XYZ file of C-alpha atoms in Angstrom:
425
model
C -12.779 10.759 14.315
C -8.980 11.091 14.230
C -7.168 8.011 12.934
C -3.420 7.254 13.133
C -3.459 5.120 9.989
C -5.673 4.630 6.981
C -8.278 1.955 7.611
C -8.262 -1.113 5.374
C -11.205 -3.347 4.550
C -9.509 -6.615 3.565
C -11.504 -9.157 1.541
C -10.851 -12.777 0.548
C -10.190 -14.026 -2.979
C -10.289 -17.758 -3.697
C -10.269 -17.234 -7.465
C -10.203 -14.424 -10.023
C -13.991 -13.959 -10.036
C -14.001 -13.440 -6.263
C -10.977 -11.160 -6.571
C -12.841 -8.913 -8.982
C -16.024 -9.111 -6.881
C -14.096 -7.851 -3.839
C -12.505 -4.977 -5.752
C -15.798 -3.983 -7.368
C -17.437 -3.909 -3.923
C -14.867 -1.489 -2.535
C -12.211 -3.579 -0.762
C -9.096 -1.637 0.230
C -7.072 -4.844 0.011
C -7.518 -8.462 -1.007
C -5.744 -11.544 0.308
C -5.278 -14.752 -1.642
C -3.340 -17.992 -1.479
C -0.570 -19.550 -3.510
C -0.758 -23.223 -4.404
C 0.370 -25.356 -1.489
C 1.084 -22.625 1.050
C -2.057 -21.165 2.563
C -4.766 -22.113 5.019
C -7.422 -22.664 2.334
C -5.999 -25.430 0.173
C -9.465 -26.282 -1.164
C -9.890 -22.835 -2.719
C -8.851 -22.373 -6.337
C -5.503 -20.863 -5.442
C -3.342 -18.720 -7.670
C 0.115 -19.602 -8.976
C 3.240 -17.462 -9.054
C 2.463 -16.719 -12.684
C -0.702 -14.904 -11.588
C 1.028 -12.507 -9.189
C 1.829 -9.763 -11.708
C -1.720 -9.775 -13.066
C -3.158 -9.606 -9.546
C -0.897 -6.708 -8.586
C -1.867 -4.835 -11.734
C -5.583 -5.453 -11.265
C -5.493 -4.335 -7.634
C -3.539 -1.261 -8.692
C -6.338 -0.254 -11.070
C -8.716 -0.258 -8.103
C -6.179 1.472 -5.807
C -6.231 -1.621 -3.577
C -3.435 -3.623 -1.985
C -2.628 -7.259 -2.729
C -1.631 -9.590 0.119
C -0.309 -13.115 -0.409
C -1.213 -15.651 2.283
C 1.610 -18.094 3.035
C 0.273 -19.080 6.420
C 0.690 -22.840 6.768
C 3.234 -24.932 8.610
C 6.361 -25.257 6.437
C 8.725 -28.251 6.364
C 12.445 -28.359 5.532
C 11.994 -29.704 2.006
C 9.627 -26.799 1.196
C 11.775 -23.867 2.281
C 13.404 -23.311 -1.113
C 10.012 -23.250 -2.834
C 8.702 -20.836 -0.203
C 11.674 -18.539 -0.757
C 11.086 -18.631 -4.520
C 7.386 -17.827 -4.004
C 8.192 -14.909 -1.715
C 10.702 -13.540 -4.227
C 8.101 -13.897 -6.998
C 5.686 -11.878 -4.839
C 8.343 -9.207 -4.378
C 9.150 -9.061 -8.107
C 5.457 -8.878 -9.041
C 4.873 -5.904 -6.768
C 2.577 -7.535 -4.220
C 2.202 -5.402 -1.103
C 2.786 -7.919 1.694
C 2.909 -11.584 2.699
C 0.655 -12.951 5.461
C 2.528 -15.577 7.467
C 3.505 -16.867 10.906
C 6.048 -19.626 10.347
C 9.469 -18.160 11.115
C 10.914 -19.659 7.926
C 8.481 -17.570 5.881
C 9.224 -14.494 7.988
C 12.938 -15.002 7.280
C 12.224 -15.398 3.550
C 10.319 -12.100 3.592
C 13.167 -10.359 5.401
C 15.660 -11.635 2.805
C 13.431 -10.523 -0.065
C 12.721 -7.180 1.639
C 8.958 -7.519 1.256
C 6.560 -6.414 4.042
C 4.939 -9.190 6.042
C 1.894 -9.436 8.287
C 1.494 -11.912 11.142
C -1.423 -14.328 10.741
C -3.871 -15.136 13.525
C -2.286 -18.619 13.395
C 0.514 -17.199 15.553
C -2.025 -16.763 18.395
C -0.630 -13.366 19.400
C -2.399 -12.698 22.700
C -0.259 -10.077 24.462
C 1.827 -6.980 23.890
C 5.143 -8.780 24.433
C 4.408 -11.000 21.446
C 3.492 -7.905 19.419
C 6.845 -6.337 20.332
C 8.694 -9.496 19.288
C 7.101 -9.706 15.838
C 7.442 -5.949 15.347
C 11.157 -6.265 16.133
C 11.412 -8.764 13.266
C 9.795 -6.224 10.947
C 6.086 -7.148 10.946
C 3.960 -4.273 9.650
C 0.566 -5.614 10.715
C -0.500 -8.273 13.223
C -3.742 -10.231 13.442
C -4.130 -11.149 17.131
C -5.667 -14.367 18.399
C -9.386 -14.507 17.706
C -9.991 -15.365 21.374
C -9.152 -11.854 22.587
C -11.870 -9.513 23.798
C -12.230 -6.030 22.360
C -10.856 -4.623 25.626
C -7.730 -6.783 25.324
C -7.231 -5.700 21.714
C -7.676 -2.066 22.709
C -5.087 -2.417 25.485
C -2.563 -3.797 23.016
C -3.245 -0.918 20.622
C -2.809 1.607 23.461
C 0.595 0.093 24.266
C 1.591 0.254 20.594
C 0.687 3.948 20.509
C 2.444 4.743 23.787
C 5.654 3.119 22.554
C 5.228 4.535 19.026
C 5.708 1.047 17.623
C 5.619 0.873 13.831
C 2.967 -1.831 13.596
C -0.826 -1.885 13.227
C -3.533 -4.298 14.383
C -5.867 -6.141 12.056
C -8.906 -8.110 13.262
C -11.315 -10.550 11.685
C -14.750 -8.987 11.394
C -16.810 -11.603 9.565
C -16.843 -15.275 8.634
C -16.171 -18.754 9.929
C -14.991 -19.318 13.492
C -13.018 -22.385 14.584
C -13.534 -24.345 17.795
C -9.740 -24.527 18.267
C -7.476 -21.735 19.517
C -6.904 -19.442 16.521
C -7.676 -22.356 14.227
C -4.813 -24.564 15.474
C -6.861 -27.758 15.241
C -5.683 -31.368 14.842
C -9.071 -33.125 14.599
C -9.057 -33.381 10.801
C -5.480 -34.688 10.857
C -6.390 -37.328 13.435
C -9.534 -38.566 11.659
C -8.779 -38.074 7.969
C -5.028 -37.570 7.806
C -5.579 -34.084 6.351
C -4.167 -31.273 8.445
C -5.973 -28.022 9.150
C -2.542 -26.497 9.665
C -1.679 -27.363 6.086
C -4.846 -25.860 4.663
C -6.597 -29.205 4.123
C -9.186 -29.283 6.931
C -12.126 -31.643 6.304
C -14.174 -29.812 8.971
C -15.282 -32.835 11.029
C -16.277 -30.326 13.717
C -19.192 -29.173 11.542
C -20.934 -32.561 11.719
C -23.415 -33.976 14.203
C -22.254 -36.932 16.302
C -23.735 -39.987 17.988
C -22.414 -41.564 21.194
C -22.610 -45.334 21.624
C -22.959 -47.259 24.872
C -19.866 -49.532 24.876
C -21.652 -52.311 26.816
C -25.030 -52.627 25.127
C -24.570 -50.619 21.912
C -27.332 -48.118 22.631
C -26.943 -44.939 20.572
C -27.711 -41.366 21.603
C -27.593 -38.284 19.398
C -25.840 -35.327 21.045
C -28.874 -33.067 21.128
C -29.850 -30.873 18.203
C -26.597 -28.908 18.052
C -23.527 -29.658 16.030
C -21.634 -29.310 19.275
C -18.226 -28.348 17.862
C -19.484 -26.075 15.070
C -19.581 -22.385 16.038
C -21.697 -19.772 14.354
C -20.005 -17.336 12.025
C -18.492 -14.129 13.344
C -20.385 -10.947 12.471
C -19.332 -7.509 13.758
C -21.482 -5.304 11.539
C -23.544 -4.021 14.483
C -20.484 -2.934 16.468
C -17.888 -2.188 13.786
C -17.887 1.390 15.106
C -16.470 0.109 18.414
C -13.629 -1.681 16.625
C -12.798 1.531 14.756
C -12.908 3.543 17.971
C -10.610 0.990 19.659
C -7.945 1.726 17.051
C -8.177 -1.370 14.854
C -7.027 -0.389 11.365
C -7.328 -3.667 9.422
C -10.759 -5.264 9.042
C -10.569 -8.749 7.550
C -13.438 -10.774 6.091
C -12.903 -14.560 6.191
C -14.021 -16.683 3.237
C -11.554 -17.719 0.533
C -13.575 -20.916 0.065
C -16.858 -19.069 -0.275
C -18.647 -17.825 -3.370
C -18.170 -14.572 -5.326
C -21.589 -13.327 -4.187
C -20.560 -13.937 -0.560
C -17.402 -11.891 -1.127
C -19.293 -9.116 -2.910
C -22.144 -8.912 -0.400
C -19.989 -8.961 2.740
C -17.531 -6.459 1.303
C -20.345 -4.127 0.220
C -22.036 -4.262 3.621
C -18.886 -3.609 5.656
C -17.795 -0.901 3.219
C -21.076 0.916 3.911
C -20.818 0.455 7.687
C -17.188 1.604 7.910
C -17.691 4.604 5.627
C -20.833 5.631 7.497
C -18.999 5.457 10.829
C -16.097 7.569 9.598
C -18.434 10.175 8.149
C -21.094 10.388 10.864
C -19.612 9.151 14.174
C -19.375 12.734 15.476
C -23.122 13.366 15.084
C -25.430 13.364 18.107
C -27.872 10.852 16.671
C -25.182 8.522 15.335
C -26.145 5.580 17.562
C -29.721 5.597 16.302
C -28.878 6.034 12.624
C -26.052 3.504 12.788
C -28.354 0.924 14.400
C -30.938 1.462 11.660
C -28.319 1.094 8.940
C -26.755 -2.060 10.362
C -30.141 -3.733 10.830
C -30.639 -3.418 7.080
C -27.101 -4.575 6.385
C -27.666 -7.623 8.600
C -30.528 -8.650 6.318
C -28.158 -8.440 3.359
C -25.516 -10.501 5.130
C -28.097 -13.170 5.914
C -28.757 -13.718 2.196
C -25.338 -15.292 1.601
C -23.623 -18.295 3.160
C -23.631 -18.252 6.958
C -24.045 -20.632 9.889
C -25.908 -18.093 11.965
C -24.127 -15.141 13.536
C -22.167 -14.541 16.719
C -20.167 -11.657 18.210
C -17.236 -14.014 18.673
C -15.045 -13.285 21.700
C -15.150 -9.489 21.442
C -17.391 -9.105 24.489
C -16.327 -12.206 26.384
C -16.538 -15.943 25.915
C -19.481 -16.872 23.635
C -22.189 -18.742 25.527
C -24.786 -19.772 22.937
C -22.673 -19.588 19.793
C -23.102 -23.069 18.301
C -24.926 -23.491 15.036
C -28.129 -25.541 15.142
C -27.742 -27.390 11.862
C -25.216 -28.476 9.260
C -24.421 -26.129 6.379
C -25.630 -22.676 5.466
C -28.507 -20.686 6.933
C -28.548 -18.200 4.039
C -31.931 -16.719 3.151
C -31.098 -17.002 -0.547
C -29.452 -19.651 -2.692
C -28.216 -19.339 -6.246
C -29.248 -21.814 -8.938
C -27.325 -22.156 -12.183
C -29.457 -21.362 -15.249
C -27.166 -20.719 -18.214
C -24.323 -18.817 -19.857
C -23.871 -15.495 -21.602
C -23.607 -15.884 -25.386
C -23.040 -12.265 -26.314
C -23.127 -8.753 -24.903
C -24.319 -5.716 -26.846
C -22.670 -2.664 -25.209
C -24.538 0.017 -27.179
C -27.928 -1.443 -26.302
C -26.840 -2.603 -22.829
C -28.256 -6.073 -23.416
C -26.995 -9.541 -22.520
C -27.888 -12.588 -24.603
C -28.180 -15.715 -22.458
C -28.548 -19.366 -23.414
C -30.757 -21.090 -20.828
C -29.337 -24.483 -19.862
C -31.543 -25.591 -16.985
C -34.810 -24.676 -15.293
C -35.372 -21.277 -16.896
C -35.586 -17.561 -16.135
C -38.739 -15.694 -15.157
C -39.482 -12.004 -15.408
C -38.473 -10.148 -12.199
C -35.997 -12.871 -11.204
C -32.901 -11.664 -9.365
C -29.882 -12.768 -11.380
C -26.147 -12.817 -10.867
C -23.702 -13.078 -13.760
C -20.174 -14.153 -12.824
C -16.895 -14.622 -14.647
C -13.114 -14.259 -14.220
C -12.977 -11.054 -16.285
C -16.418 -9.759 -15.292
C -16.371 -10.358 -11.575
C -19.943 -10.217 -10.368
C -22.953 -8.401 -11.821
C -26.326 -8.563 -10.058
C -29.553 -7.414 -11.728
C -33.311 -7.837 -11.812
C -34.768 -9.254 -15.021
C -37.173 -6.361 -15.548
C -38.001 -7.532 -19.070
C -37.248 -10.602 -21.193
C -37.208 -11.095 -24.931
C -37.250 -14.562 -26.516
C -36.999 -14.802 -30.318
C -37.046 -10.997 -30.288
C -40.525 -11.009 -28.687
C -41.476 -9.886 -25.155
C -41.830 -12.859 -22.815
C -42.632 -13.604 -19.176
C -40.166 -16.496 -19.022
C -37.402 -18.243 -20.917
C -37.215 -22.047 -20.884
C -34.399 -24.549 -21.162
C -32.771 -24.374 -24.595
C -34.044 -20.883 -25.393
C -31.944 -17.784 -25.954
C -33.165 -14.786 -23.965
C -32.042 -11.163 -24.016
C -32.082 -9.104 -20.827
C -31.204 -5.469 -20.165
C -27.827 -5.365 -18.409
C -26.087 -2.030 -17.860
C -22.739 -3.556 -16.815
C -20.516 -5.303 -19.349
C -20.593 -9.093 -19.203
C -18.728 -11.581 -21.359
C -19.244 -14.708 -23.417
C -19.349 -17.874 -21.285
C -19.964 -15.966 -18.040
C -22.199 -18.120 -15.844
C -25.721 -16.965 -15.004
C -27.550 -17.845 -11.782
C -31.016 -17.143 -10.395
C -31.385 -16.318 -6.697
C -34.153 -18.214 -4.914
C -35.541 -17.614 -1.446
C -34.182 -20.104 1.067
C -36.145 -18.929 4.094
C -37.395 -22.392 4.942
C -33.860 -23.322 5.950
C -33.281 -20.329 8.198
C -33.005 -20.845 11.937
C -34.861 -18.192 13.888
C -32.042 -18.252 16.457
C -29.362 -17.402 13.903
C -29.147 -13.698 14.630
C -26.410 -11.909 16.546
C -26.476 -13.059 20.132
């Protein structure tokens, strides 16, 4: 498969643990917010003082670092935005993700590359030409475009030899509003989605009341404004073939294990496509691979899965219940007290319910990232044990280095909360 540009798998980072989890899972780039100026204000955003460390860490993994400054900006904020953009430039970050023209102008002044956010609702080639003329290096088109429409835009870019590439969302939350330009949260709670403070009232179920007699009716079993999550794992090969070169995972508010799992799965699917797409039996082997990867994706936070708009307007793409449909949930159990590198053993103080032999564990921390393991054997008071209870110190074989005060979680099956209709449809 001949490609005009290097493909990039772009993963979210809401904090340093998620940042490391993305890099460890094979992300080609990570995107993160700065305090006050990104579409995920509830995530634990980074400050300007973190930029140099982020750039250095990404450099160690040969990955790019993108700063998201993609909210509406007001006059009294422009100076701060310009200072933030200059700090990104000085720290060696690779690009700024934006759409407000004031941020674009700040990037042009600082001579730092910028990418156009999906918030700009770019839906046609003329808009692509406009932003490219300003200097945009990459553009995320409106999420409402079909794959055919995206492919037509890419064909025009190639025909005109325009120096810009197309990035598309491949996984994560979808919004009921056009490219996320929603005002419902602002109207109800006074917290604007366009300022990164959405309260997600669309995710709730609603009751209608008869104005004359006060009779109440629930609006069916659906949360009628809450779409399923986007998932392209089963047709990522078609996006690659169409000429998309940036593949973005949504989820800066989601957990490190979500970031790690989604990045790992899409890394496998993209790499497999690039290596095997020319083979005669590719369709069969790719289908088998992605079926297994779908099972992995279902273990972490999701609202059920949809193909989004890639093959036309979604018909049955509304989630059936509030919250996650993940097949697994993590439960906090304790913290790492010490790590013995020569023996490859972690010492854990159990704070809550306990750890049983054969439990699936995840250990997470800002310098560790994410380590997942099976508790093949436990030792309590230096004696073999089948379980460790609250207050006990347990040692567990752990090949990867973990650190004091890293948090330890047990994964539990959450199948009872799965909706059988949550698959791709």
